[in-house]
Coordinates of C-alpha atoms and ligand atoms in Angstrom, one line a residue:
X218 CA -20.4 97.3 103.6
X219 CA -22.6 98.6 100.5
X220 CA -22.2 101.8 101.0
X221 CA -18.4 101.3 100.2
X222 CA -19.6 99.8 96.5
X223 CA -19.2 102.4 94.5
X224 CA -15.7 103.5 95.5
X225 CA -14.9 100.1 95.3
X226 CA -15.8 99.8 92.0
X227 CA -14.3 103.3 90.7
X228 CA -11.0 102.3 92.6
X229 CA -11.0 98.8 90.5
X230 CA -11.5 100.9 87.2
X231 CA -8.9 103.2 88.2
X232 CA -6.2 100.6 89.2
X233 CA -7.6 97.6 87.3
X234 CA -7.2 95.5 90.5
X235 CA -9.7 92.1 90.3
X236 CA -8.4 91.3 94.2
X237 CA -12.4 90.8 95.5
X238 CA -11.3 90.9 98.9
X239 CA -9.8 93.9 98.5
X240 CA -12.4 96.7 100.3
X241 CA -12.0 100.3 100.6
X242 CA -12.1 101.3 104.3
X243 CA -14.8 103.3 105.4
X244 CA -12.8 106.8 107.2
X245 CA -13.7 106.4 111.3
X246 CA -16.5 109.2 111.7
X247 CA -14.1 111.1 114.2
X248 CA -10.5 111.7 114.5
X249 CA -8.7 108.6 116.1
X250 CA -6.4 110.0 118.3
X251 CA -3.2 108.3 118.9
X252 CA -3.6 108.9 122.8
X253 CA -6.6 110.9 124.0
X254 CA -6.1 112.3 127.3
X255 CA -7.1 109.4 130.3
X256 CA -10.4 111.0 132.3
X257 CA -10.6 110.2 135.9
X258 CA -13.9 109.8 136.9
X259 CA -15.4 113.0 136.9
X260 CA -17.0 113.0 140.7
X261 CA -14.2 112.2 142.4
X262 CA -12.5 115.2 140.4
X263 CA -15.0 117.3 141.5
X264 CA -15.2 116.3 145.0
X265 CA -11.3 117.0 145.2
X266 CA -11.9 120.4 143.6
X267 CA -14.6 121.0 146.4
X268 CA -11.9 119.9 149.2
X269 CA -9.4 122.4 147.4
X270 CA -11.8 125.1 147.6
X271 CA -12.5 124.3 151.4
X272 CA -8.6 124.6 152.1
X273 CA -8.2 127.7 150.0
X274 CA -4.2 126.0 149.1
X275 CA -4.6 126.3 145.7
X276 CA -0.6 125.5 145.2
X277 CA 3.0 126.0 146.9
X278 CA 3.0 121.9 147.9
X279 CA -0.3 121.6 149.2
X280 CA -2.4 118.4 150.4
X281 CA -2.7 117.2 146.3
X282 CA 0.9 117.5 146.0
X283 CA 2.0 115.3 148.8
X284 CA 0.0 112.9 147.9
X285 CA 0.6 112.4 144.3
X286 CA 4.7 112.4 145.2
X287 CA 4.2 110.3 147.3
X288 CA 2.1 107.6 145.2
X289 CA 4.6 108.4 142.6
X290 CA 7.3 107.3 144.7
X291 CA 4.9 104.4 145.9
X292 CA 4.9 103.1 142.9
X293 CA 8.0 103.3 141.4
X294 CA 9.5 102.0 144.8
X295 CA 13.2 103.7 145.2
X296 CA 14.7 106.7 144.6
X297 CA 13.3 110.2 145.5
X298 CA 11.0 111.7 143.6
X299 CA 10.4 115.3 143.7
X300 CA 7.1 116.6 141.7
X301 CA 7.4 119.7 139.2
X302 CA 5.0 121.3 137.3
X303 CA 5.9 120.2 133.8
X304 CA 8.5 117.7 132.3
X305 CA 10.3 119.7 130.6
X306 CA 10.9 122.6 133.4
X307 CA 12.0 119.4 135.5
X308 CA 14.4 118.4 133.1
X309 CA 15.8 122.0 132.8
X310 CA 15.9 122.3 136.9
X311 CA 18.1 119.0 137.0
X312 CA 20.2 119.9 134.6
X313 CA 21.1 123.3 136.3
X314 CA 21.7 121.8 139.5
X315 CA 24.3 119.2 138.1
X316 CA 26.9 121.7 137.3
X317 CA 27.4 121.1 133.6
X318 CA 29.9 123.0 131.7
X319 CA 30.5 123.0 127.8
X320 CA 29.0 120.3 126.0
X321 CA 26.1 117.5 126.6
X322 CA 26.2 114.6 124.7
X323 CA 22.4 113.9 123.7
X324 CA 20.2 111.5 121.1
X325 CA 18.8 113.4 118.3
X326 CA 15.5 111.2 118.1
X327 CA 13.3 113.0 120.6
X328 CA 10.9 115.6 121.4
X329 CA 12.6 118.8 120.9
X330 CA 12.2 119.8 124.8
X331 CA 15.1 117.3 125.5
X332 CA 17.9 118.9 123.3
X333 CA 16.2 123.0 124.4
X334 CA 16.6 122.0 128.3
X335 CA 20.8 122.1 127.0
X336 CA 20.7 124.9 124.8
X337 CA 18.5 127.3 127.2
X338 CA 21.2 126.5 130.1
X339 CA 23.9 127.8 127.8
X340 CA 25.2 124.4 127.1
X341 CA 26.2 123.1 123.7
X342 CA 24.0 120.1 122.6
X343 CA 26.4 117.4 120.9
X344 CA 24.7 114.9 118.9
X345 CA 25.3 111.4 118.8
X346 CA 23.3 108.8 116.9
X347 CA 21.5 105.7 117.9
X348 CA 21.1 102.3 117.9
X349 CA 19.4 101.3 114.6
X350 CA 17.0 98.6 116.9
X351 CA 15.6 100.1 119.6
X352 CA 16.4 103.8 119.0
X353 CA 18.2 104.9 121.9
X354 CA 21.1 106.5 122.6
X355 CA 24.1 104.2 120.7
X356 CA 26.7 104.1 123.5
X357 CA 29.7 103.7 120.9
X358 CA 28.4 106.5 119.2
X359 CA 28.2 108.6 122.8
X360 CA 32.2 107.6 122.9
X361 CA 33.1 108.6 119.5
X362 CA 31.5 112.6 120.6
X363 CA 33.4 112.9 123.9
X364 CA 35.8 115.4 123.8
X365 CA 37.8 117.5 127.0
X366 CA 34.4 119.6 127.1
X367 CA 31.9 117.1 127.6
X368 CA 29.9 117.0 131.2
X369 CA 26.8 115.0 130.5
X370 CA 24.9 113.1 128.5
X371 CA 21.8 113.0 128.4
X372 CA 19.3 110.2 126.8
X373 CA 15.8 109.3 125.9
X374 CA 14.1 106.0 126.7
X375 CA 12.5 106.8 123.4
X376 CA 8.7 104.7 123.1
X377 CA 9.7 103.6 126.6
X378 CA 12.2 101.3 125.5
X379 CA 15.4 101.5 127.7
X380 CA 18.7 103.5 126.8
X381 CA 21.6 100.8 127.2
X382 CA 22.0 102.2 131.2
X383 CA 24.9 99.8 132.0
X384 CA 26.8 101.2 129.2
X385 CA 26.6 104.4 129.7
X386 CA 27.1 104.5 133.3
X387 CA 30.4 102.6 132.7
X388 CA 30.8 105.3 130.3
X389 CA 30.0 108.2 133.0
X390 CA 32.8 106.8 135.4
X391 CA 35.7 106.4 133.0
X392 CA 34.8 110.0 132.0
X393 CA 33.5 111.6 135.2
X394 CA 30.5 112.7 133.0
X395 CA 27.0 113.2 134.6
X396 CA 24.5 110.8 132.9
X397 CA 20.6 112.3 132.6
X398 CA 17.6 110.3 131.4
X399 CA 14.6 111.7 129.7
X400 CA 12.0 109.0 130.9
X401 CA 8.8 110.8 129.6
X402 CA 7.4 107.9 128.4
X403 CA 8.6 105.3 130.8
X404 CA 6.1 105.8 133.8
X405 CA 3.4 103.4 134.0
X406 CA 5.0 99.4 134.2
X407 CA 8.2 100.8 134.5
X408 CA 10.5 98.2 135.0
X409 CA 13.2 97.1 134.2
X410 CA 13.4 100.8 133.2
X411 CA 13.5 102.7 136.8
X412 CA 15.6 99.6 138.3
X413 CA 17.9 99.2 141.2
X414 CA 20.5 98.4 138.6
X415 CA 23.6 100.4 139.2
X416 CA 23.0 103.2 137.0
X417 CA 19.5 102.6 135.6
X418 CA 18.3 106.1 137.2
X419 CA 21.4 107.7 136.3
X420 CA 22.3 110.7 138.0
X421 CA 18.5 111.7 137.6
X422 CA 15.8 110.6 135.6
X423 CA 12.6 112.9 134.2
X424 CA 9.4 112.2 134.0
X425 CA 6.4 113.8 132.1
X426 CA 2.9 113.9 133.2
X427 CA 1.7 115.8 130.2
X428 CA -1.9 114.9 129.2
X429 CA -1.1 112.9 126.1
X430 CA 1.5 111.0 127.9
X431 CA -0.3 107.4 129.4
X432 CA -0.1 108.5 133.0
X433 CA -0.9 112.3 133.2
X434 CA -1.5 115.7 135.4
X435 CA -2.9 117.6 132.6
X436 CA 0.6 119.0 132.9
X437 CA 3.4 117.6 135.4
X438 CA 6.8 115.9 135.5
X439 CA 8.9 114.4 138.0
X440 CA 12.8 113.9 139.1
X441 CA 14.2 110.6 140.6
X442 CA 17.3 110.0 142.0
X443 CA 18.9 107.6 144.3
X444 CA 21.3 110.9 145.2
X445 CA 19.5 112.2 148.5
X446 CA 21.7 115.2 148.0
X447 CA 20.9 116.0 144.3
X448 CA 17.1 115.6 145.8
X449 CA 17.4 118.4 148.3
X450 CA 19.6 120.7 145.4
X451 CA 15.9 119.7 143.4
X452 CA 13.6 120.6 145.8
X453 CA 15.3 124.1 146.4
X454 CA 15.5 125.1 142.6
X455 CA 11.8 123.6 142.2
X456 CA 11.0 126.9 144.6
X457 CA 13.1 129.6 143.7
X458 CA 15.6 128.0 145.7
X459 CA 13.8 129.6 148.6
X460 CA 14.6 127.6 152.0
X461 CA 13.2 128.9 154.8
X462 CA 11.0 132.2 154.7
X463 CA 14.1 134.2 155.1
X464 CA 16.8 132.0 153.4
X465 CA 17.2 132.0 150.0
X466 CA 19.6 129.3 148.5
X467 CA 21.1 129.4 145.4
X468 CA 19.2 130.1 141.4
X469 CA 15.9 128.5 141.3
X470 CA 12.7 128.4 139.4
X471 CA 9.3 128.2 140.1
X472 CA 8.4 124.4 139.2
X473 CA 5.6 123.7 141.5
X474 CA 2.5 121.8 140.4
X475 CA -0.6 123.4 141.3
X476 CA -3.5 121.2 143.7
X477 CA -5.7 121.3 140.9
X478 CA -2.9 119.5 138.4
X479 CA -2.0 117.3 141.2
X480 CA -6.0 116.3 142.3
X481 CA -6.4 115.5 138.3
X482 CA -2.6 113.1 139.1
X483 CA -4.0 111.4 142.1
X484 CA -7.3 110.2 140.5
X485 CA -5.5 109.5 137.4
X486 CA -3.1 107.4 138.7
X487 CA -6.0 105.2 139.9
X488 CA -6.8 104.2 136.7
X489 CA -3.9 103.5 134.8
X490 CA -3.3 100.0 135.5
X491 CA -6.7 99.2 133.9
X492 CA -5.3 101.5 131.1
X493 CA -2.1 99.4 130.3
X494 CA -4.3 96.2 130.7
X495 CA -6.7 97.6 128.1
X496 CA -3.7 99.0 126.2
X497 CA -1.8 95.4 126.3
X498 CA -4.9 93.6 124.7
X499 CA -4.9 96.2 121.8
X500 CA -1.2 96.4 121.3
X501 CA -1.6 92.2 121.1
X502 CA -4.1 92.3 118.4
X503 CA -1.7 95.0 116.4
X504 CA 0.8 92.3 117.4
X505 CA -1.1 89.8 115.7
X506 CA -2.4 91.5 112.3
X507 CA 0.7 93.5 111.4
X508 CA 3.9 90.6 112.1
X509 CA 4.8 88.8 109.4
X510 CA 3.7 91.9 106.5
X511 CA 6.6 92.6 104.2
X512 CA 8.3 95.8 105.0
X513 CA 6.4 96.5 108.7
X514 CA 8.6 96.2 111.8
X515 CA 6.8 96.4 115.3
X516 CA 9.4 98.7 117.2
X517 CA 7.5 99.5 120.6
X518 CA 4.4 98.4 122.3
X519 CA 4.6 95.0 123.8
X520 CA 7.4 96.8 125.8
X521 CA 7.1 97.3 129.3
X522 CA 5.5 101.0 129.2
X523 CA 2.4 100.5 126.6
X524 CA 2.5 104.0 126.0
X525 CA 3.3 104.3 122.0
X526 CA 2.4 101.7 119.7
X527 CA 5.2 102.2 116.9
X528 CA 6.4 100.6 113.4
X529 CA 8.6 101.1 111.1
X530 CA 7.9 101.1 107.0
X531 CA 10.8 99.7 104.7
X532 CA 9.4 101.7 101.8
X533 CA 11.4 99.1 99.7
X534 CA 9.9 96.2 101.3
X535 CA 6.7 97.8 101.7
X536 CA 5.5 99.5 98.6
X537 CA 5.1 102.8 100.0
X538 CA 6.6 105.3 102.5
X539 CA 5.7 106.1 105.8
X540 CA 4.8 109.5 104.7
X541 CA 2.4 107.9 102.1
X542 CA 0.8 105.7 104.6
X543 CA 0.5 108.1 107.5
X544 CA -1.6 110.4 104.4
X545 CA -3.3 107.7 103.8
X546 CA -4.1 107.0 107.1
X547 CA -5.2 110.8 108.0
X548 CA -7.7 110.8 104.7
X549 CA -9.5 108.2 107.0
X550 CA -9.6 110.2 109.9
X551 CA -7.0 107.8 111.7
X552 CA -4.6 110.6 113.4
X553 CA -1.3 108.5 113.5
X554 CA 1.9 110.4 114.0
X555 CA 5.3 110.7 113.0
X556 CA 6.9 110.5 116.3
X557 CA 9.7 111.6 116.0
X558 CA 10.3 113.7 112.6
X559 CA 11.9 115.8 111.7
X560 CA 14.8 114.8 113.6
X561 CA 16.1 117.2 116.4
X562 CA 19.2 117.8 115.2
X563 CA 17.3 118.9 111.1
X564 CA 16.0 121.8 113.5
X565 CA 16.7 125.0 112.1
X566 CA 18.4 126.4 115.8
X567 CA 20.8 123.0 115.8
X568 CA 21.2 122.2 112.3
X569 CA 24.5 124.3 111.7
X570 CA 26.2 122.3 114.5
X571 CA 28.9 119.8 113.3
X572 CA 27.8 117.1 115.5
X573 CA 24.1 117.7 113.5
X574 CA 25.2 115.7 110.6
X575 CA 26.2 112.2 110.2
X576 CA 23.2 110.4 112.2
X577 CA 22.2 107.8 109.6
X578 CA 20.5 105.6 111.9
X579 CA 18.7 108.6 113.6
X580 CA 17.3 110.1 110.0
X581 CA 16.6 106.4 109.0
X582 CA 14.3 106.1 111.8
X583 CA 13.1 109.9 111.7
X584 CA 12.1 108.5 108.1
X585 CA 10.2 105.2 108.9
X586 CA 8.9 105.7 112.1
X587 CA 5.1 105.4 112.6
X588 CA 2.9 105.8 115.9
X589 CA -0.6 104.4 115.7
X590 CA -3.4 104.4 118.3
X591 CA -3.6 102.7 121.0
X592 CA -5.5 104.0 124.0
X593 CA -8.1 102.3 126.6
X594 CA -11.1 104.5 124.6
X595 CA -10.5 102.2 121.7
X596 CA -11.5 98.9 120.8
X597 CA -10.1 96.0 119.0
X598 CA -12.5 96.3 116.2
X599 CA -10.6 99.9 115.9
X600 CA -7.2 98.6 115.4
X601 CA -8.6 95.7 113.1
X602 CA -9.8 99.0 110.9
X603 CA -6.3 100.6 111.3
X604 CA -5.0 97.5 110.2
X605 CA -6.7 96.8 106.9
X606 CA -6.4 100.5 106.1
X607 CA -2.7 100.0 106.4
X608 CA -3.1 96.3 104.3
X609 CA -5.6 98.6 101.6
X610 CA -2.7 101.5 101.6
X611 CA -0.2 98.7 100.8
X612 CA -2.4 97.4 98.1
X613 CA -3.1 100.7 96.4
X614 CA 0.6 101.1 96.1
X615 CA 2.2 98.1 94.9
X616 CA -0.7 97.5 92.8
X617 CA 0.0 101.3 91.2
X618 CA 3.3 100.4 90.3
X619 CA 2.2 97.9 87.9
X620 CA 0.1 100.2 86.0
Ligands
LIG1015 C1 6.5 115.0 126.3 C2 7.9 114.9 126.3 C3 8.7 115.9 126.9 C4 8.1 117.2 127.5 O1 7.4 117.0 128.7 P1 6.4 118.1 129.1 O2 5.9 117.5 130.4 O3 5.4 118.3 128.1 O4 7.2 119.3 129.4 C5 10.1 115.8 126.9 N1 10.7 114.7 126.3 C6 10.0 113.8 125.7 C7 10.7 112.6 125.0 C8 8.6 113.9 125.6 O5 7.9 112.9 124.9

C-alpha cells in the first residue's frame, strides 16, 4: 500500500499519532452500495420477455403473475398470498379493507410509507415507541397509546427482526384491535417471522419486493393472511374491486403487478437462496471483526432475513457519532445508510401530533443506527475494508481528542 504513504504521513503530522499500524484506507474506486439490486440471469429474462411478447398479456394477472404468487406462497408455506404491484399500495389496500376508524397505533422507526398508508386513509397515526433491543414495536408502549379510538396497530419487523407477535396479538383480543405487520424486510428465510404461531401473521402482513429489498420485482409487494375472507376483500380492492365483468364490488385500486415485474420475480426468486448463503458468510466476517469494539453493537444481520447488516455507535463509547462515521465512510466511497433517520414521527406532516414526542428509545436509535453493505456482489475482502475504515475512523477521533 505505497501509494497510501504520503497521506499517511501528512495524517501522522497532523494528529501526531506514532500507531505504525495505523493505515489510511484507500476509498473503493466505485460506490459500495449497501444492497445493489439482485440480477437474474439475463437470458432467461429475456427468454420470458419473448414468451410475454408471444402472449401479448402484458398485465391484469397473467401467466407471470400466477406463478410468482404462487412460488411466493410456495415458499412461505401458509397463509394466502395475494400479489400487488408495490409494498406500499399493498399495505394501503389492506388497511382499507380492515375497516379502521380513528386512530392506528404504529412504531415510529420505519420507512415513512408505513405511517403515510394511515394518514392517506384518513386515519390518525399514534405513535408509540420501541423496544430499546431489537427496535420493534414496544408492546407496553402500544398499551400506554390505546385510547376508545384506537382500531389497529400496525408494526414493522424493522431489519427483519420480529415485532413481539404474541404480545400484541394478546393485546388485539383484549382490545378488539386489528393488528397489521409491515414485513418489508422479512421475505427471504422468513421464519420464525411468517410462523403458524397464533398471531405471527397478524390480521395481514406486507411484503415489499422493491429492488433494493433482498428478494425483489423491480417493484412488487405482497399480502398474507391466514383470513380466507380478508384474502378475497384483497383480491377485489387489488382490481378496482371489480368482480365479474359486470359486477363491481366495493372501493378498490388498481394494485396489479405487471408480467414484466413479475417475469423479473420469478427468476429472481431463483436466486436468492444463493444470495442469503453469500450474504450469511459476509454478515459472519462483519460478525467477527466488529464484536468486541468499544461502543459498536451488531443489531441485525445474523438474523433470520440477511437483508440489512446494522449497528449501533455509542458515541460515548465510541469516540465518534454515527453521523461522523457514516461521513467518514462516504469520503471512501462506502455508501452506508442511516436507516432509519430522521425518525417518522420528526417528519414535518406528523411532528405536531402529541403522540410525536416522547419516543426516547425511537430517537436513540434514529441517532445510532448504522446499515453497512452487505450483498452477494461483494466479497469478504470488501467488508474487511469497511471494517478497518470504521477501526481508522475510530482512531482519527479518539486520537483528535487528545490533541
Ligand atoms: C421498502 C419499504 C416499504 C415500501 O415498500 P415499496 O414496495 O417500496 O412500496 C415500506 N416499509 C418498509 C419498512 C420498507 O422498508
Amino acid at each position: 500500500m505505497t501509494s497510501s504513504e504520503p497521506s499517511s504521513q501528512k495524517f501522522s503530522e497532523t494528529f501526531g499519532h506514532t500507531e505504525r499500524d495505523l493505515r489510511v484506507p484507500q476509498p473503493f474506486e466505485s460506490p459500495l452500495y449497501i444492497s445493489p439490486p439482485l440480477l437474474p440471469d439475463r437470458e432467461e429474462y429475456f427468454s420470458s420477455l419473448k414468451e410475454i411478447f408471444s402472449s401479448r398479456t402484458l398485465t391484469n394477472m397473467g401467466q407471470f403473475h400466477k406463478k410468482l404468487e404462487s412460488g411466493i406462497a410456495a415458499r412461505i408455506g401458509f397463509g394466502h398470498v395475494s400479489l400487488w404491484n408495490n409494498g406500499t399500495i399493498a399495505l394501503i389496500g389492506a388497511l382499507s379493507q380492515l375497516e379502521l376508524k380513528g386512530e392506528v397505533i404504529v412504531t415510529p422507526y420505519t420507512f415513512p410509507a408505513t405511517v403515510h398508508a394511515i394518514a392517506l386513509l384518513g386515519l390518525t397515526p399514534v405513535f408509540a415507541d420501541i423496544d430499546p433491543w431489537d427496535m420493534t414495536l414496544s408492546a407496553a408502549s402500544v398499551s400506554d397509546r390505546i385510547t376508545r379510538k384506537t382500531s389497529g396497530i400496525l408494526g414493522t419487523h424493522i431489519y427483519g427482526q420480529p415485532c413481539d407477535t404474541a404480545s400484541l396479538h394478546q393485546i388485539g383480543k383484549d382490545n378488539s384491535l386489528r393488528i397489521i405487520y409491515d414485513g418489508a424486510h422479512s421475505f427471504g428465510r422468513h421464519q420464525p417471522i411468517f410462523s403458524d404461531e397464533p398471531g405471527a401473521l397478524g390480521d395481514v402482513t406486507m411484503l415489499s419486493f422493491h429492488a433494493t429489498k433482498l428478494f425483489h420485482s423491480v417493484e412488487g409487494g405482497a399480502l398474507i393472511t391466514e383470513d380466507l375472507d380478508l384474502d378475497k376483500r384483497f383480491r377485489l380492492a387489488r382490481n378496482f374491486g371489480i368482480k365479474a365483468e359486470d359486477d363491481v364490488e366495493g372501493v378498490g385500486l388498481n394494485g396489479k403487478m405487471s408480467e414484466l415485474h413479475a417475469a423479473m420475480g420469478v427468476h429472481v426468486l431463483d436466486k436468492i437462496d444463493a444470495e442469503i448463503e453469500k450474504r450469511a458468510l459476509l454478515a459472519d466476517e462483519y460478525i467477527s471483526r466488529l464484536t468486541g469494539i468499544n461502543g459498536i453493537r451488531i443489531v441485525a444481520g445474523q438474523g433470520p432475513s440477511r437483508q440489512y447488516f446494522v449497528i449501533r455507535i455509542d458515541a460515548k463509547a465510541f469516540g465518534s457519532s454515527r453521523n461522523e462515521l457514516h461521513l467518514s465512510l462516504r469520503e471512501m466511497n462506502i455508501m452506508s445508510r442511516r436507516y432509519f433517520y430522521p425518525l417518522c414521527s420528526d417528519i414535518d406532516v406528523y411532528a405536531h401530533l402529541p403522540s410525536a414526542k416522547n419516543l426516547p428509545n425511537a430517537k436513540q436509535a434514529a441517532e445510532e443506527c448504522l446499515v453497512l453493505p452487505l450483498n452477494g456482489i461483494m466479497d469478504s475482502n470488501a467488508v474487511g475494508r469497511v471494517c478497518e475504515t470504521i477501526m481508522w475512523h475510530r482512531k482519527k477521533k479518539v486520537s483528535q481528542s487528545f490533541l
